[in-house]
Short mmCIF file of C-alpha atoms in Angstrom, two decimals:
data_model
loop_
_atom_site.label_atom_id
_atom_site.label_comp_id
_atom_site.label_asym_id
_atom_site.label_seq_id
_atom_site.Cartn_x
_atom_site.Cartn_y
_atom_site.Cartn_z
CA MET A 1 47.70 -186.18 -46.29
CA GLN A 2 51.30 -186.43 -47.35
CA ARG A 3 51.65 -182.99 -48.10
CA LEU A 4 52.86 -180.51 -45.23
CA ARG A 5 50.23 -179.13 -43.83
CA HIS A 6 51.70 -176.59 -41.79
CA ARG A 7 52.77 -173.34 -43.74
CA THR A 8 56.64 -171.68 -42.74
CA LEU A 9 57.27 -168.36 -42.60
CA VAL A 10 58.63 -167.44 -45.46
CA LEU A 11 55.21 -168.44 -47.29
CA LEU A 12 53.17 -166.50 -45.34
CA LEU A 13 55.03 -163.39 -45.30
CA THR A 14 55.63 -164.42 -49.23
CA THR A 15 52.19 -165.02 -49.78
CA ALA A 16 50.97 -161.89 -47.70
CA GLY A 17 53.15 -159.48 -49.09
CA LEU A 18 51.80 -160.55 -52.67
CA LEU A 19 48.05 -160.29 -51.70
CA LEU A 20 49.05 -156.47 -50.60
CA SER A 21 50.35 -155.81 -53.56
CA GLY A 22 48.09 -156.90 -55.38
CA CYS A 23 45.17 -154.31 -54.18
CA ALA A 24 44.25 -153.34 -57.52
CA ARG A 25 40.80 -153.38 -58.81
CA PRO A 26 40.93 -157.15 -59.87
CA ALA A 27 40.22 -158.02 -63.35
CA VAL A 28 36.35 -158.08 -64.64
CA GLY A 29 34.89 -160.59 -65.41
CA SER A 30 31.14 -162.30 -66.55
CA ALA A 31 28.15 -164.09 -64.44
CA GLU A 32 26.08 -163.92 -68.26
CA ASP A 33 27.71 -166.90 -69.57
CA ASP A 34 25.29 -169.77 -70.22
CA PRO A 35 26.24 -172.50 -68.51
CA THR A 36 24.74 -174.96 -70.89
CA ARG A 37 26.82 -173.85 -73.94
CA PRO A 38 30.39 -175.37 -74.64
CA VAL A 39 32.95 -173.97 -73.08
CA THR A 40 36.37 -175.01 -71.26
CA LEU A 41 37.27 -174.25 -67.99
CA ARG A 42 40.74 -174.04 -66.26
CA PHE A 43 41.37 -175.26 -62.12
CA TRP A 44 43.82 -174.71 -60.67
CA HIS A 45 44.69 -176.58 -57.59
CA GLY A 46 47.65 -177.66 -54.98
CA TRP A 47 47.37 -181.27 -54.67
CA SER A 48 50.46 -182.98 -56.19
CA GLN A 49 51.53 -186.31 -54.44
CA ARG A 50 50.16 -189.46 -57.11
CA SER A 51 47.40 -190.51 -55.46
CA GLU A 52 45.58 -186.54 -54.73
CA VAL A 53 45.96 -186.26 -58.06
CA ALA A 54 44.23 -189.07 -59.40
CA ALA A 55 41.80 -188.57 -56.67
CA VAL A 56 40.63 -184.89 -57.97
CA ASP A 57 40.80 -186.46 -61.93
CA ALA A 58 38.43 -189.25 -60.97
CA ALA A 59 36.10 -185.83 -59.33
CA ILE A 60 36.86 -184.11 -62.56
CA ALA A 61 35.68 -187.06 -64.39
CA ARG A 62 32.16 -187.29 -63.04
CA PHE A 63 31.87 -184.02 -63.40
CA GLU A 64 32.42 -184.16 -67.18
CA ARG A 65 29.92 -186.77 -67.15
CA ARG A 66 27.27 -184.77 -65.48
CA HIS A 67 27.83 -181.76 -67.47
CA PRO A 68 29.16 -182.80 -70.87
CA ASN A 69 29.29 -179.71 -72.26
CA ILE A 70 31.71 -178.51 -69.71
CA ARG A 71 35.11 -179.52 -69.95
CA VAL A 72 37.85 -179.17 -67.23
CA MET A 73 41.80 -178.49 -67.47
CA THR A 74 43.21 -179.09 -64.04
CA THR A 75 46.30 -178.17 -63.31
CA GLY A 76 47.89 -179.03 -59.66
CA ASN A 77 50.58 -178.14 -57.27
CA VAL A 78 49.64 -174.60 -57.83
CA THR A 79 50.45 -172.70 -55.08
CA ASP A 80 48.78 -169.50 -53.40
CA GLU A 81 51.39 -166.76 -54.62
CA THR A 82 51.61 -168.26 -58.60
CA VAL A 83 47.21 -167.91 -58.36
CA ASN A 84 47.30 -164.24 -56.76
CA GLN A 85 50.00 -163.18 -59.59
CA ALA A 86 47.99 -164.70 -62.43
CA LEU A 87 44.79 -163.12 -60.87
CA ARG A 88 46.31 -159.77 -60.10
CA ALA A 89 48.30 -159.84 -64.36
CA GLY A 90 44.56 -161.51 -66.03
CA GLY A 91 45.31 -162.65 -69.85
CA GLY A 92 42.97 -165.55 -71.29
CA ALA A 93 45.36 -167.93 -69.60
CA THR A 94 43.88 -167.57 -66.42
CA PRO A 95 42.16 -170.10 -63.94
CA ASP A 96 38.07 -169.69 -63.15
CA VAL A 97 38.28 -171.60 -60.06
CA VAL A 98 41.18 -171.65 -57.64
CA SER A 99 41.68 -173.80 -54.62
CA SER A 100 43.59 -173.15 -51.60
CA PHE A 101 45.40 -174.77 -48.88
CA THR A 102 45.99 -171.86 -46.65
CA THR A 103 42.62 -170.15 -45.52
CA ASP A 104 44.13 -167.26 -43.04
CA ASN A 105 44.34 -165.61 -46.45
CA VAL A 106 40.53 -166.50 -47.21
CA GLY A 107 39.95 -162.82 -45.84
CA GLN A 108 42.30 -160.81 -48.19
CA TYR A 109 40.65 -162.70 -50.95
CA CYS A 110 37.55 -161.69 -50.37
CA SER A 111 38.15 -158.00 -49.05
CA SER A 112 40.26 -157.52 -52.27
CA GLY A 113 37.64 -158.81 -54.67
CA MET A 114 40.13 -161.24 -56.34
CA TRP A 115 38.01 -164.07 -55.93
CA ALA A 116 33.85 -163.85 -56.43
CA ASP A 117 31.23 -163.45 -53.45
CA LEU A 118 29.13 -166.69 -54.45
CA ASP A 119 26.18 -165.55 -52.43
CA PRO A 120 24.74 -164.43 -55.62
CA PHE A 121 25.09 -168.52 -57.39
CA LEU A 122 24.63 -170.45 -53.47
CA ARG A 123 20.43 -168.07 -53.48
CA LYS A 124 20.48 -169.00 -57.22
CA SER A 125 20.53 -172.67 -56.91
CA GLY A 126 18.58 -173.13 -53.80
CA VAL A 127 21.52 -173.91 -52.02
CA ASP A 128 21.45 -173.32 -47.50
CA LYS A 129 24.56 -172.92 -47.03
CA ALA A 130 24.24 -172.92 -43.14
CA ALA A 131 22.66 -176.19 -43.83
CA VAL A 132 25.30 -177.70 -46.00
CA PHE A 133 27.84 -176.80 -44.00
CA PRO A 134 29.34 -176.59 -40.83
CA LYS A 135 29.98 -173.81 -38.86
CA PRO A 136 33.58 -173.48 -38.20
CA LEU A 137 34.10 -173.98 -42.12
CA LEU A 138 31.81 -171.40 -43.33
CA ASP A 139 33.86 -169.34 -41.34
CA TYR A 140 36.96 -169.90 -42.40
CA SER A 141 35.98 -169.48 -46.08
CA SER A 142 34.11 -166.28 -45.75
CA TYR A 143 35.14 -162.63 -44.29
CA ARG A 144 32.53 -160.14 -43.03
CA GLY A 145 29.81 -160.90 -44.73
CA THR A 146 31.67 -161.88 -47.97
CA GLN A 147 30.91 -166.12 -48.56
CA CYS A 148 34.25 -165.93 -51.75
CA ALA A 149 34.92 -169.74 -50.70
CA LEU A 150 33.78 -172.59 -49.89
CA PRO A 151 35.17 -175.94 -48.28
CA LEU A 152 36.41 -178.35 -49.97
CA LEU A 153 37.67 -181.45 -47.52
CA ALA A 154 38.44 -180.38 -44.21
CA ASP A 155 41.75 -180.88 -41.67
CA ALA A 156 40.76 -181.60 -37.84
CA TYR A 157 43.39 -181.51 -34.96
CA GLY A 158 43.11 -184.15 -32.71
CA LEU A 159 45.20 -186.35 -30.05
CA TYR A 160 47.58 -189.00 -31.60
CA TYR A 161 48.46 -191.77 -28.45
CA ASN A 162 50.96 -194.31 -27.47
CA ARG A 163 49.13 -196.93 -26.18
CA ASP A 164 51.19 -198.79 -24.77
CA ALA A 165 53.12 -196.18 -23.17
CA PHE A 166 50.02 -195.53 -21.02
CA GLU A 167 48.95 -198.63 -20.34
CA LYS A 168 52.51 -199.23 -18.96
CA ALA A 169 51.92 -196.06 -16.97
CA GLY A 170 48.74 -196.62 -15.64
CA ILE A 171 46.69 -194.17 -17.65
CA THR A 172 43.36 -195.59 -18.45
CA ARG A 173 41.93 -192.95 -21.12
CA PRO A 174 43.11 -190.39 -22.89
CA PRO A 175 43.49 -186.57 -20.78
CA ARG A 176 40.17 -184.44 -21.70
CA THR A 177 40.96 -181.66 -19.36
CA MET A 178 44.28 -179.79 -19.94
CA SER A 179 44.97 -181.00 -16.08
CA GLU A 180 44.84 -184.44 -17.02
CA PHE A 181 46.61 -183.82 -20.06
CA ALA A 182 49.63 -182.40 -18.21
CA GLU A 183 49.33 -184.98 -15.47
CA ALA A 184 49.58 -187.93 -18.25
CA ALA A 185 52.67 -185.97 -20.00
CA ARG A 186 54.32 -185.57 -16.60
CA LYS A 187 53.93 -189.54 -16.31
CA LEU A 188 55.02 -190.79 -19.46
CA THR A 189 58.13 -188.94 -19.38
CA ARG A 190 61.52 -190.96 -18.77
CA ARG A 191 64.65 -189.25 -18.39
CA THR A 192 68.08 -191.02 -19.06
CA ALA A 193 70.96 -191.01 -16.34
CA GLY A 194 72.84 -188.35 -18.36
CA GLY A 195 69.91 -186.34 -18.27
CA SER A 196 67.93 -186.62 -21.50
CA TYR A 197 65.01 -188.17 -22.28
CA GLU A 198 64.34 -191.60 -23.15
CA GLN A 199 60.36 -190.92 -24.02
CA LEU A 200 58.84 -187.39 -23.72
CA GLY A 201 55.24 -187.85 -22.77
CA PHE A 202 54.46 -184.34 -25.08
CA MET A 203 56.31 -182.41 -26.45
CA PRO A 204 55.21 -179.07 -25.84
CA GLY A 205 57.36 -177.24 -27.87
CA PHE A 206 56.18 -174.52 -31.08
CA ARG A 207 58.28 -175.33 -32.99
CA PHE A 208 57.58 -179.10 -32.95
CA TYR A 209 55.89 -180.47 -36.28
CA GLU A 210 52.23 -179.43 -36.36
CA ASN A 211 52.45 -177.71 -32.61
CA SER A 212 51.94 -174.40 -34.03
CA PRO A 213 50.47 -172.43 -31.18
CA GLU A 214 46.71 -171.26 -33.03
CA ARG A 215 46.00 -174.87 -33.07
CA LEU A 216 46.63 -175.58 -29.45
CA PHE A 217 44.70 -171.65 -28.41
CA ALA A 218 41.64 -173.34 -30.03
CA GLN A 219 41.48 -175.64 -27.32
CA TRP A 220 40.31 -172.39 -25.55
CA ALA A 221 37.85 -170.96 -27.95
CA PRO A 222 39.61 -167.33 -27.59
CA THR A 223 38.01 -164.31 -29.11
CA TRP A 224 40.25 -163.17 -31.60
CA PHE A 225 39.24 -159.82 -32.60
CA ASP A 226 36.36 -156.99 -31.70
CA ALA A 227 33.51 -156.71 -33.61
CA ASP A 228 35.25 -154.01 -35.49
CA GLY A 229 38.15 -155.79 -36.55
CA THR A 230 40.89 -155.32 -33.85
CA SER A 231 43.37 -157.23 -32.53
CA ARG A 232 42.40 -158.25 -28.33
CA LEU A 233 44.96 -160.81 -27.42
CA ALA A 234 45.27 -158.44 -24.57
CA ARG A 235 42.37 -158.80 -23.41
CA GLU A 236 40.90 -162.15 -24.09
CA PRO A 237 41.38 -163.91 -20.66
CA SER A 238 41.95 -166.90 -22.18
CA THR A 239 45.28 -166.08 -23.78
CA LYS A 240 47.52 -165.59 -20.49
CA ARG A 241 45.84 -168.73 -20.14
CA PHE A 242 46.44 -170.79 -22.89
CA LEU A 243 50.43 -169.30 -22.23
CA GLY A 244 51.07 -170.18 -18.84
CA PHE A 245 49.88 -173.74 -19.53
CA GLN A 246 52.75 -174.24 -21.97
CA ARG A 247 55.36 -171.98 -20.24
CA ASP A 248 54.12 -174.59 -16.79
CA LEU A 249 54.39 -177.86 -18.94
CA VAL A 250 57.53 -176.94 -20.24
CA THR A 251 58.80 -176.57 -16.89
CA ALA A 252 57.41 -179.65 -15.61
CA LEU A 253 58.98 -181.75 -18.36
CA GLY A 254 62.39 -179.85 -17.92
CA GLY A 255 62.56 -177.16 -19.01
CA TYR A 256 63.06 -175.23 -22.58
CA GLY A 257 66.43 -175.89 -23.42
CA PRO A 258 66.52 -179.09 -22.31
CA LEU A 259 63.38 -179.77 -24.46
CA GLU A 260 64.65 -178.14 -27.56
CA ARG A 261 68.24 -179.55 -27.58
CA HIS A 262 66.15 -183.17 -27.68
CA ARG A 263 63.77 -181.52 -30.45
CA THR A 264 67.02 -181.58 -32.82
CA THR A 265 67.36 -185.56 -32.85
CA PHE A 266 63.73 -186.16 -33.92
CA GLY A 267 63.20 -187.33 -37.41
CA GLU A 268 61.84 -185.16 -40.35
CA GLU A 269 57.84 -185.02 -39.48
CA MET A 270 56.83 -187.16 -42.64
CA SER A 271 59.36 -189.60 -42.55
CA SER A 272 59.36 -192.68 -41.11
CA GLN A 273 61.78 -191.26 -38.54
CA ASN A 274 58.27 -189.54 -37.21
CA ALA A 275 59.00 -188.95 -33.48
CA PHE A 276 55.57 -190.75 -32.32
CA ARG A 277 55.99 -193.31 -34.49
CA THR A 278 59.31 -194.15 -33.41
CA GLY A 279 58.56 -194.27 -29.62
CA LYS A 280 60.44 -190.69 -28.54
CA VAL A 281 57.17 -188.91 -28.19
CA ALA A 282 54.27 -190.63 -25.84
CA MET A 283 51.23 -187.89 -27.25
CA LEU A 284 51.04 -186.13 -30.45
CA LEU A 285 48.55 -183.49 -31.37
CA ASP A 286 48.38 -183.97 -35.78
CA GLY A 287 45.61 -184.18 -38.50
CA GLU A 288 43.29 -187.43 -39.63
CA TRP A 289 45.94 -188.18 -42.50
CA ARG A 290 48.32 -189.07 -40.26
CA GLY A 291 46.29 -192.05 -39.34
CA ARG A 292 47.33 -193.71 -43.11
CA MET A 293 50.58 -192.87 -42.65
CA LEU A 294 51.35 -194.19 -39.16
CA LYS A 295 49.36 -197.43 -40.69
CA GLU A 296 51.43 -197.62 -44.16
CA THR A 297 54.80 -197.50 -42.09
CA GLY A 298 53.77 -199.19 -39.30
CA THR A 299 54.76 -198.89 -35.33
CA ASP A 300 55.77 -201.14 -32.69
CA PHE A 301 53.63 -200.09 -30.60
CA ARG A 302 49.22 -199.55 -30.43
CA TRP A 303 48.18 -196.54 -30.52
CA GLY A 304 45.25 -194.24 -31.05
CA THR A 305 43.87 -191.12 -31.50
CA ALA A 306 41.28 -188.94 -29.42
CA PRO A 307 39.98 -185.35 -29.23
CA LEU A 308 42.52 -182.89 -27.61
CA PRO A 309 41.63 -181.75 -24.37
CA VAL A 310 39.94 -178.91 -22.94
CA PRO A 311 40.41 -176.66 -19.82
CA ASP A 312 39.25 -178.05 -16.95
CA ASP A 313 36.23 -174.87 -16.89
CA GLN A 314 35.55 -176.00 -20.33
CA ALA A 315 34.88 -179.78 -19.66
CA ASP A 316 31.60 -179.90 -21.15
CA ALA A 317 33.45 -179.03 -24.26
CA TYR A 318 35.41 -181.69 -24.46
CA GLY A 319 35.82 -183.09 -28.50
CA ARG A 320 36.33 -179.54 -29.94
CA GLY A 321 39.34 -179.03 -32.08
CA CYS A 322 40.55 -176.69 -34.83
CA LEU A 323 39.45 -177.05 -37.96
CA THR A 324 40.65 -175.83 -41.34
CA GLY A 325 40.93 -177.40 -44.85
CA THR A 326 41.12 -176.68 -48.30
CA VAL A 327 38.96 -173.88 -50.24
CA VAL A 328 37.51 -173.36 -53.05
CA GLY A 329 36.33 -170.48 -55.32
CA ILE A 330 35.69 -168.84 -58.63
CA ALA A 331 38.18 -165.80 -59.83
CA HIS A 332 36.68 -162.82 -60.47
CA SER A 333 38.33 -162.46 -63.68
CA SER A 334 36.78 -165.68 -64.84
CA ARG A 335 34.60 -164.89 -68.21
CA HIS A 336 32.60 -168.45 -67.13
CA GLN A 337 30.96 -167.70 -63.72
CA ASN A 338 27.99 -169.30 -64.53
CA ALA A 339 29.58 -172.65 -65.58
CA ALA A 340 32.99 -172.34 -63.42
CA TRP A 341 29.73 -172.38 -60.17
CA GLU A 342 28.25 -175.40 -61.48
CA LEU A 343 32.10 -176.97 -61.04
CA VAL A 344 32.50 -175.42 -57.37
CA ARG A 345 28.74 -176.81 -56.50
CA PHE A 346 29.77 -180.42 -57.55
CA LEU A 347 32.54 -180.59 -55.58
CA THR A 348 31.44 -178.82 -52.65
CA THR A 349 27.26 -179.30 -52.03
CA ASP A 350 27.39 -183.16 -53.84
CA THR A 351 27.37 -185.53 -51.11
CA ASP A 352 28.54 -188.94 -52.61
CA GLN A 353 31.78 -186.29 -54.33
CA VAL A 354 32.50 -185.09 -51.35
CA VAL A 355 32.85 -188.78 -50.01
CA ALA A 356 34.77 -190.22 -52.07
CA PHE A 357 36.86 -187.30 -52.57
CA ALA A 358 37.42 -187.35 -48.59
CA ASN A 359 37.90 -191.38 -48.89
CA ALA A 360 40.59 -191.46 -51.35
CA ILE A 361 42.66 -188.01 -49.81
CA HIS A 362 41.83 -189.23 -46.71
CA ASN A 363 40.83 -185.56 -45.18
CA VAL A 364 37.87 -185.28 -43.02
CA PRO A 365 34.35 -183.88 -44.94
CA SER A 366 33.16 -180.46 -45.19
CA THR A 367 29.67 -181.62 -45.24
CA LYS A 368 27.27 -182.37 -42.73
CA ALA A 369 25.78 -185.19 -45.19
CA ALA A 370 28.90 -186.63 -45.61
CA LEU A 371 30.45 -186.56 -42.65
CA ALA A 372 27.24 -188.44 -41.75
CA SER A 373 27.23 -190.74 -44.61
CA PRO A 374 27.82 -195.12 -43.95
CA ALA A 375 29.92 -194.74 -47.09
CA LEU A 376 32.56 -192.74 -44.71
CA ASP A 377 35.49 -194.41 -44.28
CA ALA A 378 34.98 -196.18 -40.94
CA ASP A 379 38.32 -196.91 -39.62
CA PRO A 380 37.95 -195.83 -35.88
CA ALA A 381 41.37 -193.08 -36.32
CA PHE A 382 39.60 -191.96 -39.12
CA ARG A 383 36.58 -191.63 -37.70
CA THR A 384 37.74 -189.89 -34.10
CA PHE A 385 38.22 -186.78 -37.11
CA VAL A 386 35.65 -187.20 -38.14
CA GLY A 387 33.69 -186.38 -34.94
CA ILE A 388 35.51 -183.70 -34.42
CA ALA A 389 34.65 -181.82 -37.16
CA GLY A 390 31.17 -182.21 -36.38
CA ASP A 391 31.15 -181.47 -33.08
CA PRO A 392 29.37 -178.15 -31.72
CA HIS A 393 32.33 -176.98 -29.95
CA SER A 394 34.83 -177.31 -32.76
CA VAL A 395 36.39 -173.73 -33.68
CA SER A 396 38.33 -172.29 -36.27
CA VAL A 397 40.69 -169.76 -36.57
CA PRO A 398 39.25 -166.49 -37.49
CA PRO A 399 39.92 -164.80 -40.93
CA SER A 400 41.36 -161.19 -41.18
CA ALA A 401 42.29 -158.33 -43.76
CA ASN A 402 45.95 -158.98 -42.75
CA GLY A 403 45.63 -162.61 -43.70
CA GLY A 404 48.30 -165.43 -42.02
CA MET A 405 50.11 -162.30 -40.59
CA TYR A 406 48.55 -161.86 -37.43
CA ILE A 407 49.12 -165.47 -36.91
CA LEU A 408 52.74 -165.08 -37.46
CA ALA A 409 52.65 -162.27 -34.96
CA LEU A 410 51.56 -164.34 -32.19
CA ARG A 411 54.04 -166.81 -33.08
CA ASP A 412 56.69 -165.21 -33.07
CA PHE A 413 55.20 -163.77 -29.51
CA ALA A 414 54.44 -166.68 -28.62
CA TYR A 415 58.10 -168.66 -29.49
CA ASP A 416 59.86 -165.33 -26.77
CA SER A 417 57.24 -166.67 -24.26
CA GLU A 418 58.23 -170.23 -23.80
CA ALA A 419 61.57 -169.26 -24.09
CA GLY A 420 61.11 -166.99 -20.93
CA ARG A 421 61.87 -164.12 -22.87
CA VAL A 422 58.86 -162.00 -22.12
CA PRO A 423 59.33 -160.99 -18.79
CA ASP A 424 55.93 -158.71 -18.68
CA LEU A 425 52.98 -161.14 -20.28
CA ASP A 426 50.62 -157.82 -20.04
CA ARG A 427 52.76 -155.40 -22.00
CA GLY A 428 53.72 -158.11 -24.23
CA LEU A 429 50.62 -159.00 -25.45
CA ARG A 430 49.32 -155.18 -25.20
CA ARG A 431 52.65 -154.94 -27.88
CA LEU A 432 51.32 -158.17 -29.82
CA ASP A 433 48.09 -156.31 -30.47
CA ARG A 434 49.51 -152.88 -31.93
CA ARG A 435 52.22 -155.31 -34.08
CA ILE A 436 48.31 -156.84 -35.40
CA ASP A 437 46.53 -153.59 -35.64
CA ASP A 438 49.16 -152.63 -37.37
CA ASP A 439 49.45 -155.01 -39.85
CA THR A 440 45.48 -154.30 -40.47
CA ARG A 441 45.24 -151.41 -41.36
CA GLN A 442 48.52 -150.85 -43.52
CA THR A 443 46.25 -153.98 -45.51
CA ALA A 444 43.42 -151.60 -45.22
CA GLY A 445 45.96 -148.66 -47.05
#
């Protein structure tokens, strides 16, 4: 998918602020409507590329043929901020069905009551959500027992690698463990006589493209919070191992300063000058959408895809990846919630629809049946990510009442850690936990 997947700090902070300021009681809607009666629904979504909007429109056309009494008016390129403002303001022009690319905020959508609880609709329709959706996708679309959203296609993060560079370095297969990964990154790195880089095996910096720390941290399958929602990163053993691994890799590849200077020479992530496409880096953490972009722009080398490596003591979990994606729900203020549910159910649970949409958008399907469908795009590079999405060891970043604030806190800390500005890691992690817990209390208050 050609839209930028990683959210900026400004966007996340703005969204969190809107949600925090919008904790007033949401407008009351109705689930007493007759979904067989003529009705017009408003569906707001974030897709904006021409091909993406065409895929959404095609899905709506299929739905309307099946439900001729329901007309759907779509509005695309809508941000979370716009949705939240509209739902707080209320009125007749608010959406009935809403979608979001920001799974980090699902905890706030559910706990604020802005998005309706879908469990009553699932039960009424006889939909067994655990049988339909992979567990990580259910995890990121619910919060503390409230299923206020459902997955609408997914993203899986894996490894892109330069096969020609691997062959030249004598590496016979993609790395499966973190020690193999570090060794491959060293072998694939070539320095110039002046000390710069001719080729970098892997760019470990957390500010590089899709390298947000939570995505690589997911390979350790950490427990982020205690049962009561308290941050436990300082007490989670894998936190120090993850940060230590990254710091060691930074050191092995030349140090933070030289790597950061080299990063500034890379082209834009979504351009034809992407550092992997131009051969400046030999391995890349990225999502399933990158494969289509590489094929459309072309490369001067052979490339392949594989799952990201896992810690050496979790070698049996190889195949795991970090999962996220788009979620869709019903606005609590909608007075046509039963009709809205018919649209949500069609978009998220109808196998033919999910497969068709996945093939068109080039995202991973979000149901077990669609993942196994023979009609799904058979491209081997794409199928790697289908396998990651279906792997029982794959994980998602957990929802929280403070939305993406805890992820922002981790990013800030990780930036300092990789730069060597955290002299006492244990003390720093305890301070990080306090920051996250303070943000959570502020949200609850």
